[in-house]
JSON list of C-alpha atoms in Angstrom, two decimals:
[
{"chain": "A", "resi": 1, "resn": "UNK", "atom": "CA", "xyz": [-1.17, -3.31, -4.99]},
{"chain": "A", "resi": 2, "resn": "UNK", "atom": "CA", "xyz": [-1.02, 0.13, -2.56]},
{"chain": "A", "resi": 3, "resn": "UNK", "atom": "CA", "xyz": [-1.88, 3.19, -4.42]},
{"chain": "A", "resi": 4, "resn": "UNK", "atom": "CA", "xyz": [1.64, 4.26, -3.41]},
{"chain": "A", "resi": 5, "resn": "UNK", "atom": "CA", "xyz": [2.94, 1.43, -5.56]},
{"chain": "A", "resi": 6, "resn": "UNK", "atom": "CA", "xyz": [0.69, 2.14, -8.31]},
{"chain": "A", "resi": 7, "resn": "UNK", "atom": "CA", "xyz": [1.69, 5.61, -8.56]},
{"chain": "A", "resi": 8, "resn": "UNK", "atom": "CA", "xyz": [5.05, 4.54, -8.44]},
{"chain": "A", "resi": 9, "resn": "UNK", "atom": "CA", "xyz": [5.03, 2.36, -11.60]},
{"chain": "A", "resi": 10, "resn": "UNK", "atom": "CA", "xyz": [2.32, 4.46, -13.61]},
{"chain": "A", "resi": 11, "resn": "UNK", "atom": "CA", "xyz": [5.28, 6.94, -13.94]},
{"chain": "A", "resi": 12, "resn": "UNK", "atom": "CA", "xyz": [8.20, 4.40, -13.78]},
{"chain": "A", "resi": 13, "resn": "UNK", "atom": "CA", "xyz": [7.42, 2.38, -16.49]},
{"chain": "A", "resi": 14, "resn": "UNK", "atom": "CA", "xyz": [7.16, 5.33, -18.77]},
{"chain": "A", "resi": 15, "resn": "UNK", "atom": "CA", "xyz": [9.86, 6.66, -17.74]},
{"chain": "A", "resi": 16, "resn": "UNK", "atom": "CA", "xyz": [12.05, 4.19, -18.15]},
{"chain": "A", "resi": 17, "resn": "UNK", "atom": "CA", "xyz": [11.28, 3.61, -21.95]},
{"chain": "A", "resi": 18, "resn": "UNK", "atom": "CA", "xyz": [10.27, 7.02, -22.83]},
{"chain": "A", "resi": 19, "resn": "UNK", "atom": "CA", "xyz": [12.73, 8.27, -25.49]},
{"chain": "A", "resi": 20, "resn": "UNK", "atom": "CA", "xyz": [12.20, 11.58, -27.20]},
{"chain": "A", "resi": 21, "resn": "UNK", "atom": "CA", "xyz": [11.84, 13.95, -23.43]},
{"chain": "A", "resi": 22, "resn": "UNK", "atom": "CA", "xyz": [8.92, 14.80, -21.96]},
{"chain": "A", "resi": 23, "resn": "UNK", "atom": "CA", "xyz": [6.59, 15.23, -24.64]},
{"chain": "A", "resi": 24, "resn": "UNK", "atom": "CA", "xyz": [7.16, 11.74, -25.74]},
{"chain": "A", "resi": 25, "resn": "UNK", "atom": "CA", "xyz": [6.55, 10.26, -22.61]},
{"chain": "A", "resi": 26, "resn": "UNK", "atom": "CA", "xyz": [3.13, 11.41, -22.29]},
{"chain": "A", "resi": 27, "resn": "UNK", "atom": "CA", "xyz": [1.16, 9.26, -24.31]},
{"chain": "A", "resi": 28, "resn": "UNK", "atom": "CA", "xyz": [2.47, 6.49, -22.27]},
{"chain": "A", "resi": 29, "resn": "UNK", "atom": "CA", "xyz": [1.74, 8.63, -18.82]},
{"chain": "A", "resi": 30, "resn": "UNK", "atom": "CA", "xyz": [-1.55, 8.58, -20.35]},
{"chain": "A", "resi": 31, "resn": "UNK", "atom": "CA", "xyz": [-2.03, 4.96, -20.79]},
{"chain": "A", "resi": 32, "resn": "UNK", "atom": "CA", "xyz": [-0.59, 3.84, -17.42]},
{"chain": "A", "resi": 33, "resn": "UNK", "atom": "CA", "xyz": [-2.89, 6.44, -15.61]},
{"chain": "A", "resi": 34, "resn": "UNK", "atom": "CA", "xyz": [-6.17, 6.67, -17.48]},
{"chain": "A", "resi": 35, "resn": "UNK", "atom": "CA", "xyz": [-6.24, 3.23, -18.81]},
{"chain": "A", "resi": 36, "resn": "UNK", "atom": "CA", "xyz": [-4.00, 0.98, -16.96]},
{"chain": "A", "resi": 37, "resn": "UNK", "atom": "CA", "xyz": [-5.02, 2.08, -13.16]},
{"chain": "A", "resi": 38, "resn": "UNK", "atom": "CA", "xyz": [-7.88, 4.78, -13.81]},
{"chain": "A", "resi": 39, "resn": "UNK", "atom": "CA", "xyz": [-6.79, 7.20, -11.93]},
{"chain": "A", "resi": 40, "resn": "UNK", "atom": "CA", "xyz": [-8.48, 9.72, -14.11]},
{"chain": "A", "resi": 41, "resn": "UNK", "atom": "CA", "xyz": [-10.56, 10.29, -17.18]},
{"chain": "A", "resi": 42, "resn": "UNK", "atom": "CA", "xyz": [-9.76, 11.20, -20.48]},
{"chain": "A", "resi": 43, "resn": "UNK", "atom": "CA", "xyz": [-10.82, 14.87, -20.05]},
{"chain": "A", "resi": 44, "resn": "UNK", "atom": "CA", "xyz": [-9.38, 15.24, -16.71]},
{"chain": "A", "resi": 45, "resn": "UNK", "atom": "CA", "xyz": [-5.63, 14.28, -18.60]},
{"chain": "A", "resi": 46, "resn": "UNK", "atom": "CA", "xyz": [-6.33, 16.60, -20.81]},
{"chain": "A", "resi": 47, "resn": "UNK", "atom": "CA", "xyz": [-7.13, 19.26, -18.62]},
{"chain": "A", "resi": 48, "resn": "UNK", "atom": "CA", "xyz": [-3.67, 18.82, -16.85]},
{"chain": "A", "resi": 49, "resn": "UNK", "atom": "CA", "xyz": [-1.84, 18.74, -20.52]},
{"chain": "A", "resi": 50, "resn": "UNK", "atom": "CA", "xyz": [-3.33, 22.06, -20.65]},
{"chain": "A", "resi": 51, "resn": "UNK", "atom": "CA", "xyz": [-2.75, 23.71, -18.07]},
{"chain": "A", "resi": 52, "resn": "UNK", "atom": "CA", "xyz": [0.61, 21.61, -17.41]},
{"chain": "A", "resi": 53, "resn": "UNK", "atom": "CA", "xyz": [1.33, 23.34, -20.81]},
{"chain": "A", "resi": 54, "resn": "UNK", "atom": "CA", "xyz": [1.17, 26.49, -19.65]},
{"chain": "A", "resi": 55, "resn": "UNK", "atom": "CA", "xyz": [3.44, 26.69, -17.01]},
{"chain": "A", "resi": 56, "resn": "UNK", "atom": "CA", "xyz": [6.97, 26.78, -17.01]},
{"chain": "A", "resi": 57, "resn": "UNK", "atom": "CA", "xyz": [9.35, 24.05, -16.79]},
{"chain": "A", "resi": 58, "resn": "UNK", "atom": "CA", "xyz": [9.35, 20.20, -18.54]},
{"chain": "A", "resi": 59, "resn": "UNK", "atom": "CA", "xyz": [5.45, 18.57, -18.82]},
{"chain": "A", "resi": 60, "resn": "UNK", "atom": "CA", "xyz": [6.14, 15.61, -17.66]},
{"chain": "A", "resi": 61, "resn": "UNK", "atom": "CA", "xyz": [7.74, 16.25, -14.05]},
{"chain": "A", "resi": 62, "resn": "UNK", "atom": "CA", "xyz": [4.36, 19.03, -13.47]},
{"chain": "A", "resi": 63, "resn": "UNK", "atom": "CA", "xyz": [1.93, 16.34, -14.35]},
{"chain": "A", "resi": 64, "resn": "UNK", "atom": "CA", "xyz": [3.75, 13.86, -12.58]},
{"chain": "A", "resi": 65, "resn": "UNK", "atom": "CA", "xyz": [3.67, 15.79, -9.59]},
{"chain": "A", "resi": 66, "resn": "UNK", "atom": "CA", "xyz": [0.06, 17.22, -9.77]},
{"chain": "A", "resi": 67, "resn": "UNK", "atom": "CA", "xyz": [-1.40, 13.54, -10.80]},
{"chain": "A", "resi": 68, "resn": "UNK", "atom": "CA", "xyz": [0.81, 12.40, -7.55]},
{"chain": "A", "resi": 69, "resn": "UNK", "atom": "CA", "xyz": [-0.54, 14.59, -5.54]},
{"chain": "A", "resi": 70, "resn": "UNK", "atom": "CA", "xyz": [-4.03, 14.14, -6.49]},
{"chain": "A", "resi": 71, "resn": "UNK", "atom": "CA", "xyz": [-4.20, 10.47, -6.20]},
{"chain": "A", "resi": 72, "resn": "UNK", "atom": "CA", "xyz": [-1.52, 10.03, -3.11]},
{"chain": "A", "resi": 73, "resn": "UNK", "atom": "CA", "xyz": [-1.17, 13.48, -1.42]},
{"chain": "A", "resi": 74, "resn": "UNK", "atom": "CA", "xyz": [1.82, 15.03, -0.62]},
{"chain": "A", "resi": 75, "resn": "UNK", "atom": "CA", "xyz": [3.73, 11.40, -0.83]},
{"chain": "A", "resi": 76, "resn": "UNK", "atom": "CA", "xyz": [2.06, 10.37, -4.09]},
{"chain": "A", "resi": 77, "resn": "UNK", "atom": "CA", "xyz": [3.61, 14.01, -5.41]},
{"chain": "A", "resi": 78, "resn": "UNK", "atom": "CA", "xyz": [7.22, 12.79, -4.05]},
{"chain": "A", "resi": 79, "resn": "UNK", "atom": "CA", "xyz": [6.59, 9.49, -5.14]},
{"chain": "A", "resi": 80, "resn": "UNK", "atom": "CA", "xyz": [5.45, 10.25, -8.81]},
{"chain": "A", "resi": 81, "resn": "UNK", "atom": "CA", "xyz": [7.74, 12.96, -9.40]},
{"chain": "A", "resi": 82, "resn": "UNK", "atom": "CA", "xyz": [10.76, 10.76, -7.99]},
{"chain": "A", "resi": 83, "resn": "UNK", "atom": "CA", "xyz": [9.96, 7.85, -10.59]},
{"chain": "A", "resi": 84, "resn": "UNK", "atom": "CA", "xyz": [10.07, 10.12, -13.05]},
{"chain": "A", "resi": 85, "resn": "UNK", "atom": "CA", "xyz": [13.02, 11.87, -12.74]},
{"chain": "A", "resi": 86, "resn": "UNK", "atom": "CA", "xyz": [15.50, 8.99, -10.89]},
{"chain": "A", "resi": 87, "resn": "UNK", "atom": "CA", "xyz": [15.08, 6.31, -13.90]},
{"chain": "A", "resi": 88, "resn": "UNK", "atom": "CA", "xyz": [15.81, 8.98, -16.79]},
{"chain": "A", "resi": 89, "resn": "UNK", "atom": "CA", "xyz": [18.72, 10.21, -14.21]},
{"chain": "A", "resi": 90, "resn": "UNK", "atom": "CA", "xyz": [20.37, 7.27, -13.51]},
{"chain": "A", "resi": 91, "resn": "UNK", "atom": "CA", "xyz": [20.34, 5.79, -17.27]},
{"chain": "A", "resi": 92, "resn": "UNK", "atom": "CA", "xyz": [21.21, 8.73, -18.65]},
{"chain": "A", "resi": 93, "resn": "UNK", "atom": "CA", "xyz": [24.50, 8.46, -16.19]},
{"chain": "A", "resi": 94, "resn": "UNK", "atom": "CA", "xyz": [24.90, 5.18, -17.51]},
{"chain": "A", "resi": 95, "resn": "UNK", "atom": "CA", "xyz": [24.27, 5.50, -21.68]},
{"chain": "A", "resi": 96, "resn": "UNK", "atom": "CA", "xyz": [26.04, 8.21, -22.30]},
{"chain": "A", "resi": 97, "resn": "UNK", "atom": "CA", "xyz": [29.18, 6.85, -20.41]},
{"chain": "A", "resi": 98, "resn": "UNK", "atom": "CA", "xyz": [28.77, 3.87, -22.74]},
{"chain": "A", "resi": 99, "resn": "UNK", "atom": "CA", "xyz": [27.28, 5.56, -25.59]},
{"chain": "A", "resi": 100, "resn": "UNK", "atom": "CA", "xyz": [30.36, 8.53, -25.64]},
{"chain": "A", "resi": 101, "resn": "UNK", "atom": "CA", "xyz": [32.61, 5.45, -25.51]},
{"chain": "A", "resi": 102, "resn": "UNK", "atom": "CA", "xyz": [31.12, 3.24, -28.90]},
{"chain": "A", "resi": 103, "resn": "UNK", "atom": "CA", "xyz": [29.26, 7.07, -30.59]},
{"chain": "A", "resi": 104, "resn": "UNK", "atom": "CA", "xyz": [30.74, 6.40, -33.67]},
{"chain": "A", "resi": 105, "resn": "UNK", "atom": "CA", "xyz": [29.90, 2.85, -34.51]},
{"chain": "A", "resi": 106, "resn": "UNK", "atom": "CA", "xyz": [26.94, 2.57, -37.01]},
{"chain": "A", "resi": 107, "resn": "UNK", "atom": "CA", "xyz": [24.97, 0.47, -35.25]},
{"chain": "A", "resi": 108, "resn": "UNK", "atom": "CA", "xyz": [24.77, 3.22, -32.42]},
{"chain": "A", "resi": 109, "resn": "UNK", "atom": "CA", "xyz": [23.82, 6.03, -34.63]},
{"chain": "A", "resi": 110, "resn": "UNK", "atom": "CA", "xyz": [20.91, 3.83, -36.45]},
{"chain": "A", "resi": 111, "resn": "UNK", "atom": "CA", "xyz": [19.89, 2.61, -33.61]},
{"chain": "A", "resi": 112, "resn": "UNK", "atom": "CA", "xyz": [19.36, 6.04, -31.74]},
{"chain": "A", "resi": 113, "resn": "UNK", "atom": "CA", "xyz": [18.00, 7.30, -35.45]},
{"chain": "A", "resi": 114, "resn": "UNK", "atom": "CA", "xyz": [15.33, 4.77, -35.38]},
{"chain": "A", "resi": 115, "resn": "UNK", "atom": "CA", "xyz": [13.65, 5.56, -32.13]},
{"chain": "A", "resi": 116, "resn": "UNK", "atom": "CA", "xyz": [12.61, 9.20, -33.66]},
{"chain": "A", "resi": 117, "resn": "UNK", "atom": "CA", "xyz": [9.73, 7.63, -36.21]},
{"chain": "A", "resi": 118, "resn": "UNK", "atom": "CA", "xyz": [8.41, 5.79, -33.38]},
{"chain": "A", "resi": 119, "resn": "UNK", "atom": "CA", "xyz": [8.12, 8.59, -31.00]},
{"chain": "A", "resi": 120, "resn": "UNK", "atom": "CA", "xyz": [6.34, 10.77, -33.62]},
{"chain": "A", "resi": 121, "resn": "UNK", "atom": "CA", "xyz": [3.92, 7.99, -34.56]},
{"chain": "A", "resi": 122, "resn": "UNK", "atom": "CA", "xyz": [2.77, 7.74, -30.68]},
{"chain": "A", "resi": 123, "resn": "UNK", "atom": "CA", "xyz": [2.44, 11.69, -30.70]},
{"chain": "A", "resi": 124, "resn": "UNK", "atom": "CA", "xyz": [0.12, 11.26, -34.05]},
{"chain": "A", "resi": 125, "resn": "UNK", "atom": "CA", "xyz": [-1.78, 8.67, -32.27]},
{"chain": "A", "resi": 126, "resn": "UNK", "atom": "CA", "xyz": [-2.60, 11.31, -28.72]},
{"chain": "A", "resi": 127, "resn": "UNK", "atom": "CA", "xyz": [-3.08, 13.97, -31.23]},
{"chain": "A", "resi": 128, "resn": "UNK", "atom": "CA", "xyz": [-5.60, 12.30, -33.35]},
{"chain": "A", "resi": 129, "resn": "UNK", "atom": "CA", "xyz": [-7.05, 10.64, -30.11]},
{"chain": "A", "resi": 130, "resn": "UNK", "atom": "CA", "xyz": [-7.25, 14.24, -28.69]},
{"chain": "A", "resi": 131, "resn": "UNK", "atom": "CA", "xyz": [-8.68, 15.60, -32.02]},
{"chain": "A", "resi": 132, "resn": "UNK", "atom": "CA", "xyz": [-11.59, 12.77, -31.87]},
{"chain": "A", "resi": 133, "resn": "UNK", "atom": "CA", "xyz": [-12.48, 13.58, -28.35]},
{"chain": "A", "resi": 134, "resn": "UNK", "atom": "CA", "xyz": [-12.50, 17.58, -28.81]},
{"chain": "A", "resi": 135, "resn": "UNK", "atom": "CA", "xyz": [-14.83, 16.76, -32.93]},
{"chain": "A", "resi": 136, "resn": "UNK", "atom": "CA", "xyz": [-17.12, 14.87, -30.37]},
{"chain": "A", "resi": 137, "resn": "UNK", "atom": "CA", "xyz": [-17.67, 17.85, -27.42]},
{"chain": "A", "resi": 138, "resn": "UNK", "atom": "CA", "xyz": [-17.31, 20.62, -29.91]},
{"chain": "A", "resi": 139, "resn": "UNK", "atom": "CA", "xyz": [-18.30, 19.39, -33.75]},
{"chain": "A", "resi": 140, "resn": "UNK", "atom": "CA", "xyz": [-15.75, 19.56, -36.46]},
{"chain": "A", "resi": 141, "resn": "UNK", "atom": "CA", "xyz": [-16.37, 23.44, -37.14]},
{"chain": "A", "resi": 142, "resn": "UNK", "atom": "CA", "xyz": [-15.26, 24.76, -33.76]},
{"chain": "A", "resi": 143, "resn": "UNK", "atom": "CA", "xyz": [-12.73, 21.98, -33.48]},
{"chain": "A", "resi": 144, "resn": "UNK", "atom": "CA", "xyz": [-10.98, 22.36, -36.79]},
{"chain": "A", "resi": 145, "resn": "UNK", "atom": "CA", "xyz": [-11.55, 26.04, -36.12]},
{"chain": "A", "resi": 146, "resn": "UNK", "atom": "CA", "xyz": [-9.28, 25.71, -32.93]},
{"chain": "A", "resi": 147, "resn": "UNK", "atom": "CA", "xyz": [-6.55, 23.46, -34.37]},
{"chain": "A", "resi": 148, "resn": "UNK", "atom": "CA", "xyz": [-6.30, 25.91, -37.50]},
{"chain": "A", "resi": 149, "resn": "UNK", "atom": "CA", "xyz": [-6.03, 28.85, -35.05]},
{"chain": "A", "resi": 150, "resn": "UNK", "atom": "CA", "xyz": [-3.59, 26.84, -33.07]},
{"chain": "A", "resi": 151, "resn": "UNK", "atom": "CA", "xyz": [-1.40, 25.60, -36.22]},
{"chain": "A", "resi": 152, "resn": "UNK", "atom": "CA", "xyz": [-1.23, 29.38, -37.25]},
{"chain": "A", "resi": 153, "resn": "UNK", "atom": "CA", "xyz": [-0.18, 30.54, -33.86]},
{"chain": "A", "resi": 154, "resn": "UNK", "atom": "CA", "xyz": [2.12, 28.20, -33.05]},
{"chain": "A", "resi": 155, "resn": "UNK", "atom": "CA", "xyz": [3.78, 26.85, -36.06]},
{"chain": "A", "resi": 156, "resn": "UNK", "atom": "CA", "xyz": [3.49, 29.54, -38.24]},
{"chain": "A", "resi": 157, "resn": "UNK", "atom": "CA", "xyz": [3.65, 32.80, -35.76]},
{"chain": "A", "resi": 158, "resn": "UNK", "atom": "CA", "xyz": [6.15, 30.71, -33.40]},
{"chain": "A", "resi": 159, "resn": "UNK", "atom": "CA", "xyz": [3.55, 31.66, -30.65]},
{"chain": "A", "resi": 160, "resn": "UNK", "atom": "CA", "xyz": [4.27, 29.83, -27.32]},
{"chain": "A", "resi": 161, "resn": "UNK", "atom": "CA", "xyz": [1.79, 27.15, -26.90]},
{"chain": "A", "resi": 162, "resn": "UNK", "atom": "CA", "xyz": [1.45, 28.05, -23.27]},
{"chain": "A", "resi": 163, "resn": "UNK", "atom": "CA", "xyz": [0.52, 31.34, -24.35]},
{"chain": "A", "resi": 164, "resn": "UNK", "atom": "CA", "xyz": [-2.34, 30.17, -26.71]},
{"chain": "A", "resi": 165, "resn": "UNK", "atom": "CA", "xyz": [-3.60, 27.37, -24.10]},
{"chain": "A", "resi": 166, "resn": "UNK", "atom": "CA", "xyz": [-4.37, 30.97, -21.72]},
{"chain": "A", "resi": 167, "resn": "UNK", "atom": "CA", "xyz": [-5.86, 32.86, -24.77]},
{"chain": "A", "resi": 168, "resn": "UNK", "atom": "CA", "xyz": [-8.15, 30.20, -25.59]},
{"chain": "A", "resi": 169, "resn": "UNK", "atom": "CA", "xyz": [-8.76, 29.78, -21.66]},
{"chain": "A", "resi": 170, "resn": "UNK", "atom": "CA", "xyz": [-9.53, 33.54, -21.44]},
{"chain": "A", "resi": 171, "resn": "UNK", "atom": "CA", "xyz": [-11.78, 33.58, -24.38]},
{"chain": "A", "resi": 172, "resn": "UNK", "atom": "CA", "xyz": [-13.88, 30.80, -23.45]},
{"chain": "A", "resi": 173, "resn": "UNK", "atom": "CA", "xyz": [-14.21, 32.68, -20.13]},
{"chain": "A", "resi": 174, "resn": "UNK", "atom": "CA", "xyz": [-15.59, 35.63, -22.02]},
{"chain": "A", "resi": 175, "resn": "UNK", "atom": "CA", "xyz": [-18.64, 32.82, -23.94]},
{"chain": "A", "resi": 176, "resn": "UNK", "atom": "CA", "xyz": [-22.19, 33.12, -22.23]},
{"chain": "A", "resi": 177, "resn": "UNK", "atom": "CA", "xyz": [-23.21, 30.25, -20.21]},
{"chain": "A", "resi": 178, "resn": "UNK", "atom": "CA", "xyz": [-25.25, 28.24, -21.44]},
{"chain": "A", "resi": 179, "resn": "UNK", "atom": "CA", "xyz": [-27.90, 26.59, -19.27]},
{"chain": "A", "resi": 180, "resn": "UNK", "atom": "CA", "xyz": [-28.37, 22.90, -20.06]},
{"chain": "A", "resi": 181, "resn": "UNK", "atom": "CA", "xyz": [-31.08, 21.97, -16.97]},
{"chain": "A", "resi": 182, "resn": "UNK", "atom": "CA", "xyz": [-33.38, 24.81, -16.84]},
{"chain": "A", "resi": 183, "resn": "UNK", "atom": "CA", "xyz": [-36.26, 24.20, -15.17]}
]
């Protein structure tokens, strides 16, 4: 398979059976291009959640495009971005021309009830993955330290996340180096 082709179904497939937006379609953007075809590390798809985070506009279509781009060029940008967006586009033409015809059946409203527990059990699954990776580079005092500052902010405070992503950013900025090969 052509790298074009890769790129083209690491961000179809989720695509296609991503329910819940953006956010919901990441952990499966994550399997497809860190496990699946390797086209990064754990850390670097972090990295891109981060900063991804902190720019305006939805996640996925900004780390569809910069993960494009950085494993195709300028076509692998087109190419992600386009099999993200087309297979949410042309379904959603399609379901809710059926689903506005049969909305008030039962069967329609438990069935798009029941796809909500499932999304939040993937996002508890990337968070706790996340969580693992950040106890293991930073201990469980500066990592619990960071999600308790980031719970406050952002749950409590209703502080953007984007917002604390660039505070966090900044302060590390402002941390003395530390040398780990000095010779």
């Amino acid at each position: 398979m052509n790298k074009q082709t890769e790129i083209f179904f690491a961000f179809f497939r989720p695509s296609i059976v991503g329910f819940g937006g953006g956010p919901a379609t990441i952990p499966l953007v994550h399997k497809e291009v860190v496990e699946t075809y390797g086209f990064m590390t754990d850390e670097e798809f972090t990295d891109i959640l981060a900063i991804g985070n902190t720019l305006p506009g939805p996640i996925i279509t900004k780390m569809a495009g910069y993960i494009g781009y950085r494993v195709g060029g300028m076509l692998g940008l087109i190419n992600a971005v386009l099999a993200t967006i087309l297979p949410s586009a042309i379904m959603l033409v399609l379901l809710l021309t059926l689903l506005n015809e049969y909305k008030d059946l039962p069967f329609i409203i438990g069935m798009t009830n029941g796809v909500v527990p499932i999304v939040g059990v993937m996002m508890a699954v990337l968070t706790w993955n996340y969580f693992s990776k950040s106890q293991k580079s930073l201990g469980w005092k500066l990592s619990g330290l960071i999600l308790g500052i980031s719970f406050i902010t952002i749950i409590l405070l209703n502080i953007h996340p984007g917002i604390v992503v660039i505070a966090l950013l900044l302060f590390a900025l402002l941390l003395p180096v530390k040398r780990s090969h000095e010779t």
